[in-house]
Short mmCIF file of C-alpha atoms and ligand atoms in Angstrom, two decimals:
data_model
loop_
_atom_site.label_atom_id
_atom_site.label_comp_id
_atom_site.label_asym_id
_atom_site.label_seq_id
_atom_site.Cartn_x
_atom_site.Cartn_y
_atom_site.Cartn_z
CA UNK A 1 -31.70 -19.70 39.95
CA UNK A 2 -28.59 -18.45 38.16
CA UNK A 3 -27.46 -20.52 35.20
CA UNK A 4 -23.68 -21.08 35.59
CA UNK A 5 -23.20 -22.01 31.92
CA UNK A 6 -22.98 -19.18 29.38
CA UNK A 7 -25.56 -19.47 26.60
CA UNK A 8 -22.93 -19.28 23.90
CA UNK A 9 -19.38 -20.50 24.22
CA UNK A 10 -16.77 -18.40 22.44
CA UNK A 11 -15.35 -20.74 19.82
CA UNK A 12 -11.63 -20.76 19.09
CA UNK A 13 -10.91 -19.73 15.50
CA UNK A 14 -8.32 -22.25 14.27
CA UNK A 15 -7.52 -20.30 11.09
CA UNK A 16 -4.92 -18.05 12.73
CA UNK A 17 -3.21 -20.65 14.93
CA UNK A 18 0.44 -21.38 14.25
CA UNK A 19 1.69 -24.97 14.52
CA UNK A 20 2.67 -24.45 18.17
CA UNK A 21 -0.62 -22.78 19.07
CA UNK A 22 -2.62 -25.46 17.25
CA UNK A 23 -0.78 -28.18 19.20
CA UNK A 24 -1.48 -26.34 22.45
CA UNK A 25 -5.15 -26.07 21.48
CA UNK A 26 -5.49 -29.83 20.91
CA UNK A 27 -3.74 -30.62 24.19
CA UNK A 28 -6.06 -28.16 25.95
CA UNK A 29 -9.13 -30.08 24.76
CA UNK A 30 -7.65 -33.41 25.79
CA UNK A 31 -6.59 -34.55 22.30
CA UNK A 32 -3.26 -35.72 20.91
CA UNK A 33 -0.77 -33.20 19.51
CA UNK A 34 -0.59 -34.88 16.09
CA UNK A 35 -4.15 -33.69 15.37
CA UNK A 36 -2.65 -30.24 14.84
CA UNK A 37 -0.78 -31.41 11.75
CA UNK A 38 -3.90 -33.02 10.29
CA UNK A 39 -6.06 -29.95 10.83
CA UNK A 40 -3.42 -27.48 9.59
CA UNK A 41 -3.19 -29.44 6.33
CA UNK A 42 -6.95 -29.48 5.91
CA UNK A 43 -7.19 -25.75 6.55
CA UNK A 44 -4.24 -24.39 4.60
CA UNK A 45 -3.41 -27.07 2.00
CA UNK A 46 -7.00 -27.97 1.15
CA UNK A 47 -8.62 -24.69 2.25
CA UNK A 48 -11.36 -26.57 4.06
CA UNK A 49 -13.59 -24.50 6.33
CA UNK A 50 -15.86 -27.22 7.70
CA UNK A 51 -14.83 -29.95 10.15
CA UNK A 52 -17.24 -32.39 8.45
CA UNK A 53 -14.93 -32.48 5.41
CA UNK A 54 -11.91 -33.56 7.51
CA UNK A 55 -12.32 -37.25 6.77
CA UNK A 56 -9.27 -38.51 8.65
CA UNK A 57 -10.71 -37.23 11.95
CA UNK A 58 -13.21 -39.53 13.66
CA UNK A 59 -16.87 -38.49 13.85
CA UNK A 60 -16.68 -37.87 17.62
CA UNK A 61 -13.70 -35.55 17.23
CA UNK A 62 -15.35 -33.69 14.36
CA UNK A 63 -18.43 -33.13 16.51
CA UNK A 64 -16.33 -32.03 19.47
CA UNK A 65 -14.43 -29.58 17.27
CA UNK A 66 -17.56 -28.03 15.88
CA UNK A 67 -18.72 -27.32 19.46
CA UNK A 68 -15.54 -25.61 20.62
CA UNK A 69 -13.85 -24.34 17.47
CA UNK A 70 -14.42 -22.80 14.06
CA UNK A 71 -12.49 -21.92 10.92
CA UNK A 72 -13.58 -18.44 10.04
CA UNK A 73 -11.96 -16.16 7.48
CA UNK A 74 -12.97 -12.52 7.06
CA UNK A 75 -16.21 -12.04 5.11
CA UNK A 76 -15.65 -11.34 1.41
CA UNK A 77 -17.59 -8.21 0.48
CA UNK A 78 -16.47 -8.02 -3.14
CA UNK A 79 -13.95 -9.38 -5.60
CA UNK A 80 -12.94 -7.33 -8.65
CA UNK A 81 -10.75 -8.09 -11.63
CA UNK A 82 -8.61 -5.48 -13.38
CA UNK A 83 -8.03 -5.45 -17.13
CA UNK A 84 -4.40 -6.38 -16.45
CA UNK A 85 -5.36 -9.51 -14.42
CA UNK A 86 -4.87 -7.93 -10.99
CA UNK A 87 -7.55 -9.04 -8.52
CA UNK A 88 -8.79 -7.20 -5.47
CA UNK A 89 -10.85 -8.54 -2.58
CA UNK A 90 -12.58 -6.27 -0.11
CA UNK A 91 -13.04 -8.16 3.16
CA UNK A 92 -14.88 -7.22 6.35
CA UNK A 93 -13.06 -7.82 9.62
CA UNK A 94 -14.47 -8.28 13.14
CA UNK A 95 -14.53 -4.57 13.95
CA UNK A 96 -16.85 -4.00 10.95
CA UNK A 97 -14.22 -2.13 8.91
CA UNK A 98 -13.29 -3.36 5.45
CA UNK A 99 -9.73 -3.92 4.25
CA UNK A 100 -8.30 -4.88 0.89
CA UNK A 101 -6.14 -7.67 -0.49
CA UNK A 102 -4.59 -7.57 -3.96
CA UNK A 103 -3.24 -10.36 -6.19
CA UNK A 104 -0.80 -9.39 -8.92
CA UNK A 105 -0.06 -12.12 -11.49
CA UNK A 106 3.19 -11.85 -13.46
CA UNK A 107 4.91 -14.35 -15.69
CA UNK A 108 6.31 -17.08 -13.44
CA UNK A 109 4.99 -15.65 -10.20
CA UNK A 110 1.96 -14.32 -8.38
CA UNK A 111 2.24 -11.81 -5.55
CA UNK A 112 -0.39 -11.35 -2.89
CA UNK A 113 -0.43 -7.97 -1.13
CA UNK A 114 -1.93 -8.40 2.34
CA UNK A 115 -3.32 -5.86 4.85
CA UNK A 116 -2.32 -5.87 8.52
CA UNK A 117 -4.57 -3.15 9.99
CA UNK A 118 -7.88 -1.43 9.26
CA UNK A 119 -6.47 2.01 8.51
CA UNK A 120 -3.15 3.28 9.80
CA UNK A 121 -2.19 5.72 12.55
CA UNK A 122 0.95 6.88 10.79
CA UNK A 123 -0.65 9.19 8.24
CA UNK A 124 2.04 9.45 5.55
CA UNK A 125 1.08 12.43 3.44
CA UNK A 126 0.89 10.53 0.13
CA UNK A 127 -1.02 7.42 1.27
CA UNK A 128 -4.72 6.82 0.89
CA UNK A 129 -4.80 4.30 3.77
CA UNK A 130 -3.36 6.93 6.11
CA UNK A 131 -6.13 9.36 5.16
CA UNK A 132 -8.76 6.85 6.34
CA UNK A 133 -7.58 7.16 9.94
CA UNK A 134 -7.35 4.05 12.09
CA UNK A 135 -9.80 1.50 13.42
CA UNK A 136 -8.17 -1.74 14.50
CA UNK A 137 -5.42 -4.29 14.29
CA UNK A 138 -6.29 -7.37 12.27
CA UNK A 139 -6.15 -10.70 14.11
CA UNK A 140 -3.75 -13.40 12.89
CA UNK A 141 -6.82 -15.20 11.47
CA UNK A 142 -7.80 -12.09 9.53
CA UNK A 143 -4.29 -11.69 8.13
CA UNK A 144 -3.70 -15.32 7.11
CA UNK A 145 -7.40 -15.43 6.19
CA UNK A 146 -6.63 -13.10 3.27
CA UNK A 147 -4.16 -15.68 1.90
CA UNK A 148 -6.72 -18.44 2.54
CA UNK A 149 -9.47 -16.56 0.71
CA UNK A 150 -7.23 -15.67 -2.24
CA UNK A 151 -5.88 -19.21 -2.53
CA UNK A 152 -9.44 -20.60 -2.44
CA UNK A 153 -10.63 -18.17 -5.06
CA UNK A 154 -7.62 -18.57 -7.38
CA UNK A 155 -7.89 -22.33 -7.14
CA UNK A 156 -11.35 -22.12 -8.64
CA UNK A 157 -10.06 -20.38 -11.74
CA UNK A 158 -9.31 -22.87 -14.53
CA UNK A 159 -5.61 -23.01 -15.48
CA UNK A 160 -4.57 -21.61 -12.10
CA UNK A 161 -3.27 -23.95 -9.45
CA UNK A 162 -2.89 -23.59 -5.72
CA UNK A 163 0.71 -22.56 -6.40
CA UNK A 164 -0.46 -19.33 -8.00
CA UNK A 165 0.54 -17.43 -4.87
CA UNK A 166 4.35 -17.54 -4.94
CA UNK A 167 5.07 -14.37 -2.92
CA UNK A 168 3.35 -12.48 -0.13
CA UNK A 169 4.10 -8.85 0.65
CA UNK A 170 2.82 -7.12 3.80
CA UNK A 171 2.21 -3.96 1.77
CA UNK A 172 -1.55 -3.63 1.97
CA UNK A 173 -3.34 -1.40 4.46
CA UNK A 174 -1.64 -0.66 7.76
CA UNK A 175 1.80 -0.68 9.34
CA UNK A 176 2.65 -4.34 10.02
CA UNK A 177 5.16 -3.56 12.78
CA UNK A 178 2.41 -1.86 14.78
CA UNK A 179 0.50 -5.17 14.86
CA UNK A 180 3.57 -7.21 15.68
CA UNK A 181 2.38 -10.50 17.23
CA UNK A 182 -0.46 -11.12 14.80
CA UNK A 183 1.69 -10.30 11.78
CA UNK A 184 4.49 -12.60 12.99
CA UNK A 185 2.05 -15.48 13.57
CA UNK A 186 0.51 -15.01 10.13
CA UNK A 187 3.94 -14.83 8.44
CA UNK A 188 4.97 -18.02 10.27
CA UNK A 189 1.93 -19.76 8.80
CA UNK A 190 2.83 -18.44 5.33
CA UNK A 191 6.28 -20.06 5.67
CA UNK A 192 5.32 -23.27 7.51
CA UNK A 193 5.21 -26.42 5.36
CA UNK A 194 1.91 -27.22 7.05
CA UNK A 195 0.73 -23.74 6.02
CA UNK A 196 1.62 -22.23 2.63
CA UNK A 197 5.26 -23.36 2.49
CA UNK A 198 6.67 -20.10 1.12
CA UNK A 199 10.38 -19.49 1.50
CA UNK A 200 11.54 -16.69 3.81
CA UNK A 201 12.79 -14.82 0.75
CA UNK A 202 9.27 -14.73 -0.67
CA UNK A 203 7.55 -13.26 2.36
CA UNK A 204 8.27 -9.54 2.66
CA UNK A 205 7.42 -7.17 5.45
CA UNK A 206 7.26 -3.51 4.43
CA UNK A 207 7.64 -0.85 7.10
CA UNK A 208 7.77 2.90 7.30
CA UNK A 209 10.32 2.48 10.08
CA UNK A 210 9.12 1.50 13.56
CA UNK A 211 12.64 1.00 14.89
CA UNK A 212 12.07 -0.80 18.24
CA UNK A 213 9.70 -3.27 16.58
CA UNK A 214 12.16 -3.81 13.75
CA UNK A 215 14.82 -4.72 16.29
CA UNK A 216 12.39 -7.19 17.91
CA UNK A 217 11.56 -8.63 14.49
CA UNK A 218 15.18 -9.67 14.02
CA UNK A 219 14.86 -11.85 17.12
CA UNK A 220 11.84 -13.81 15.89
CA UNK A 221 11.94 -14.12 12.10
CA UNK A 222 14.04 -13.87 8.95
CA UNK A 223 11.55 -12.69 6.35
CA UNK A 224 12.59 -10.22 3.64
CA UNK A 225 12.51 -6.54 4.56
CA UNK A 226 11.29 -3.56 2.57
CA UNK A 227 11.79 -0.05 3.91
CA UNK A 228 9.48 2.75 2.80
CA UNK A 229 12.09 5.50 2.55
CA UNK A 230 10.59 8.09 0.16
CA UNK A 231 13.06 10.87 1.01
CA UNK A 232 16.84 11.21 1.18
CA UNK A 233 17.01 13.57 4.19
CA UNK A 234 15.21 14.08 7.49
CA UNK A 235 13.67 17.44 6.59
CA UNK A 236 11.77 16.03 3.63
CA UNK A 237 11.07 12.66 5.25
CA UNK A 238 9.56 14.41 8.30
CA UNK A 239 6.97 15.90 5.93
CA UNK A 240 6.20 12.73 3.99
CA UNK A 241 6.48 10.10 6.72
CA UNK A 242 5.70 11.78 10.07
CA UNK A 243 7.04 8.75 11.96
CA UNK A 244 10.49 9.98 10.88
CA UNK A 245 10.34 12.62 13.61
CA UNK A 246 10.37 9.81 16.14
CA UNK A 247 12.83 7.48 14.37
CA UNK A 248 14.99 9.59 12.03
CA UNK A 249 17.26 8.24 9.32
CA UNK A 250 20.35 8.02 11.53
CA UNK A 251 18.60 5.45 13.76
CA UNK A 252 16.43 3.84 11.09
CA UNK A 253 19.06 2.87 8.53
CA UNK A 254 21.38 1.16 11.06
CA UNK A 255 18.38 -0.83 12.38
CA UNK A 256 17.64 -2.03 8.83
CA UNK A 257 21.28 -2.87 8.15
CA UNK A 258 21.49 -4.78 11.43
CA UNK A 259 18.35 -6.76 10.50
CA UNK A 260 19.79 -7.82 7.16
CA UNK A 261 23.27 -8.34 8.63
CA UNK A 262 21.81 -10.72 11.21
CA UNK A 263 20.36 -13.09 8.60
CA UNK A 264 22.26 -16.31 7.95
CA UNK A 265 22.22 -15.79 4.17
CA UNK A 266 24.62 -12.93 3.55
CA UNK A 267 23.43 -12.39 -0.04
CA UNK A 268 20.13 -10.87 1.06
CA UNK A 269 19.47 -7.15 0.90
CA UNK A 270 16.82 -4.59 1.84
CA UNK A 271 14.33 -3.35 -0.72
CA UNK A 272 14.16 0.43 -0.50
CA UNK A 273 10.76 1.71 -1.60
CA UNK A 274 10.68 5.26 -2.86
CA UNK A 275 7.39 6.76 -4.01
CA UNK A 276 8.24 9.42 -6.58
CA UNK A 277 6.07 12.52 -6.25
CA UNK A 278 6.21 15.31 -8.80
CA UNK A 279 8.36 18.29 -7.69
CA UNK A 280 8.53 16.93 -4.13
CA UNK A 281 11.20 14.20 -4.06
CA UNK A 282 11.93 13.54 -7.76
CA UNK A 283 14.68 16.05 -8.53
CA UNK A 284 18.28 15.26 -9.52
CA UNK A 285 19.58 16.57 -6.18
CA UNK A 286 17.37 14.03 -4.38
CA UNK A 287 18.93 11.20 -6.37
CA UNK A 288 22.41 12.52 -5.52
CA UNK A 289 21.51 12.56 -1.82
CA UNK A 290 20.11 9.02 -2.05
CA UNK A 291 23.35 7.74 -3.53
CA UNK A 292 25.30 9.15 -0.60
CA UNK A 293 22.75 8.21 2.06
CA UNK A 294 22.58 4.52 1.13
CA UNK A 295 26.29 3.88 0.60
CA UNK A 296 26.54 1.59 3.67
CA UNK A 297 23.15 -0.07 3.23
CA UNK A 298 23.00 -3.37 1.29
CA UNK A 299 19.96 -2.65 -0.84
CA UNK A 300 18.12 -2.53 -4.12
CA UNK A 301 15.80 0.35 -4.89
CA UNK A 302 12.23 0.10 -6.08
CA UNK A 303 10.80 3.38 -7.38
CA UNK A 304 7.01 3.64 -7.13
CA UNK A 305 5.37 6.29 -9.29
CA UNK A 306 2.87 8.11 -7.05
CA UNK A 307 -0.65 6.76 -7.51
CA UNK A 308 -3.24 9.51 -7.21
CA UNK A 309 -6.36 9.33 -5.02
CA UNK A 310 -9.13 11.79 -4.29
CA UNK A 311 -7.85 13.29 -1.01
CA UNK A 312 -4.42 14.15 -2.37
CA UNK A 313 -3.07 17.05 -4.41
CA UNK A 314 0.21 15.30 -5.19
CA UNK A 315 0.95 14.33 -8.78
CA UNK A 316 2.86 11.60 -10.52
CA UNK A 317 6.12 12.69 -12.22
CA UNK A 318 6.46 12.42 -16.00
CA UNK A 319 7.99 9.26 -17.47
CA UNK A 320 11.08 11.29 -18.38
CA UNK A 321 11.57 12.32 -14.77
CA UNK A 322 11.01 8.73 -13.53
CA UNK A 323 13.62 7.37 -15.94
CA UNK A 324 16.10 10.16 -15.24
CA UNK A 325 15.86 9.41 -11.52
CA UNK A 326 16.30 5.69 -12.15
CA UNK A 327 19.32 6.27 -14.41
CA UNK A 328 21.01 8.48 -11.84
CA UNK A 329 20.66 5.82 -9.14
CA UNK A 330 21.84 3.09 -11.49
CA UNK A 331 24.88 5.16 -12.43
CA UNK A 332 25.48 5.60 -8.71
CA UNK A 333 25.79 1.81 -8.48
CA UNK A 334 22.30 0.81 -7.26
CA UNK A 335 20.12 -1.91 -8.73
CA UNK A 336 17.02 0.23 -9.36
CA UNK A 337 13.66 -0.77 -10.80
CA UNK A 338 10.46 1.17 -11.44
CA UNK A 339 7.38 -0.60 -10.14
CA UNK A 340 4.84 -1.06 -12.90
CA UNK A 341 1.46 0.32 -11.92
CA UNK A 342 -1.00 -2.57 -11.69
CA UNK A 343 -4.72 -2.66 -11.06
CA UNK A 344 -5.29 1.11 -10.98
CA UNK A 345 -8.62 0.70 -12.85
CA UNK A 346 -9.97 -1.06 -9.73
CA UNK A 347 -8.12 1.21 -7.23
CA UNK A 348 -5.77 -1.63 -6.35
CA UNK A 349 -2.44 0.10 -7.04
CA UNK A 350 0.09 0.87 -4.26
CA UNK A 351 -1.23 3.51 -1.91
CA UNK A 352 -4.76 3.47 -3.34
CA UNK A 353 -6.12 0.94 -0.85
CA UNK A 354 -8.73 2.64 1.25
CA UNK A 355 -11.16 -0.10 2.24
CA UNK A 356 -13.88 1.24 4.47
CA UNK A 357 -12.39 2.13 7.81
CA UNK A 358 -14.56 3.04 10.79
CA UNK A 359 -12.17 5.76 11.76
CA UNK A 360 -11.67 6.03 15.52
CA UNK A 361 -9.21 8.91 15.12
CA UNK A 362 -11.75 11.07 13.23
CA UNK A 363 -8.87 11.91 10.92
CA UNK A 364 -10.74 11.11 7.72
CA UNK A 365 -13.64 13.42 8.60
CA UNK A 366 -11.24 16.22 9.46
CA UNK A 367 -9.39 15.78 6.18
CA UNK A 368 -12.61 16.00 4.27
CA UNK A 369 -14.01 18.98 6.19
CA UNK A 370 -11.04 21.20 6.63
CA UNK A 371 -7.70 22.17 5.29
CA UNK A 372 -5.89 21.32 8.51
CA UNK A 373 -2.23 20.75 7.99
CA UNK A 374 -0.79 17.27 8.23
CA UNK A 375 1.23 18.16 11.34
CA UNK A 376 -1.93 18.99 13.28
CA UNK A 377 -3.21 15.49 12.78
CA UNK A 378 -0.27 13.30 13.63
CA UNK A 379 -0.87 10.69 16.28
CA UNK A 380 1.78 8.04 16.55
CA UNK A 381 0.73 5.06 18.63
CA UNK A 382 3.26 4.35 21.40
CA UNK A 383 5.44 1.36 20.60
N1 SAH B 1 2.84 0.63 6.17
C1 SAH B 1 3.77 -0.08 5.39
C2 SAH B 1 3.13 -1.02 4.39
C3 SAH B 1 1.96 -0.50 3.62
S1 SAH B 1 2.24 0.79 2.46
C4 SAH B 1 4.73 0.87 4.70
O1 SAH B 1 4.49 2.06 4.71
O2 SAH B 1 5.73 0.38 4.20
C5 SAH B 1 2.95 -0.10 1.08
C6 SAH B 1 3.75 0.77 0.11
O3 SAH B 1 2.92 1.60 -0.72
C7 SAH B 1 4.69 1.68 0.84
O4 SAH B 1 5.97 1.70 0.28
C8 SAH B 1 4.01 3.00 0.64
O5 SAH B 1 4.89 4.03 0.81
C9 SAH B 1 3.47 2.89 -0.78
N2 SAH B 1 2.48 3.92 -1.08
C10 SAH B 1 1.63 4.49 -0.21
N3 SAH B 1 0.87 5.42 -0.84
C11 SAH B 1 1.25 5.43 -2.13
C12 SAH B 1 0.80 6.17 -3.28
N4 SAH B 1 -0.21 7.03 -3.22
N5 SAH B 1 1.39 5.91 -4.46
C13 SAH B 1 2.37 5.00 -4.54
N6 SAH B 1 2.83 4.27 -3.48
C14 SAH B 1 2.28 4.49 -2.29
FE1 SF4 B 2 0.57 3.74 7.05
FE2 SF4 B 2 2.29 2.70 5.24
FE3 SF4 B 2 0.29 4.33 4.46
FE4 SF4 B 2 2.34 5.32 5.85
S1 SF4 B 2 2.44 4.40 3.79
S2 SF4 B 2 0.14 5.77 6.21
S3 SF4 B 2 2.80 3.64 7.24
S4 SF4 B 2 0.07 2.31 5.38
#
């Protein structure tokens, strides 16, 4: 006789459910909507991972929940601490790949840098994540789970409170706009009072420029926007950020300006990220081009000195060059900062995050085995 009941029921992971999805879940199991608020608070305010600890739910409901649901963050593989206080977690996601999350403490604030994908299809020439190839999109639970894990861990450190995460930046591994729905759900939880209660100004999505998704983003959220620009003209940007061939500057910059222009608070601006690479994009003529290029874009500029990694021949410019470039932009009227390198002793600095990606594109193997040119390896996922 055939058994109609499956041996194991797939449990719903509540960790990644937004307020609306949590309410729908409780209704679907025949419970009242207000349970969603109680459980969200237990999960994100108290970082509880076990229904037995949720003391304002009756015993019967707790038992029912443990049969049909779970609260499961990604598995923590390691946690390391840099000399400068930066922390890095390596976490394993469902696909088996590992991704990285970085916490950067500064006076008065603490920024968590969160990954959105295991690897990245976009293959920017200066980025370690890109060289790993691509495995998978992270689920909403795996994205918000990084905040959950970090908040749990930081809470256990004496003298640090649960408010130690004041900002979240989607600047870890992956291109967040290529994992749109999961990233939006996770960012909504970051901003929800029943989640982490961060203001929209303190949640930043960084993109290399997936224009159609950026236009969709404007319809569903109002988080802060960072654009990974890295070059002042299409010829150079095509080499550094291959996605530029699909969405060149003349379509990308208006999409960014429209996003910012559509926000209710007119004082907000785009953060332009520009990784400075020795003798590639760090010359005075590049700064002159930047000044002209960005004249209609409400922005501030963040210069990121290139962080070296083993599969790259690029070099970091000298401090003199960095400061000359900064001065030129400032004299051109732009608020320009140089990002301090943090956590490089534990490979946690910008662009050094590699994790351990089970590369489905075989890009990483090809990089290691051959001297194929970047252009031969480009594969941009359809959006
Ligand atoms: N995919 C998104 C977010 C992740 S990359 C994006 O590209 O914006 C986060 C930032 O780190 C980007 O600005 C990226 O350009 C920068 N970065 C990548 N590799 C780097 C490196 N080797 N040195 C310094 N910054 C790097
Ligand atoms: Fe992907 Fe961003 Fe790295 Fe480019 S810089 S390869 S978009 S993670």
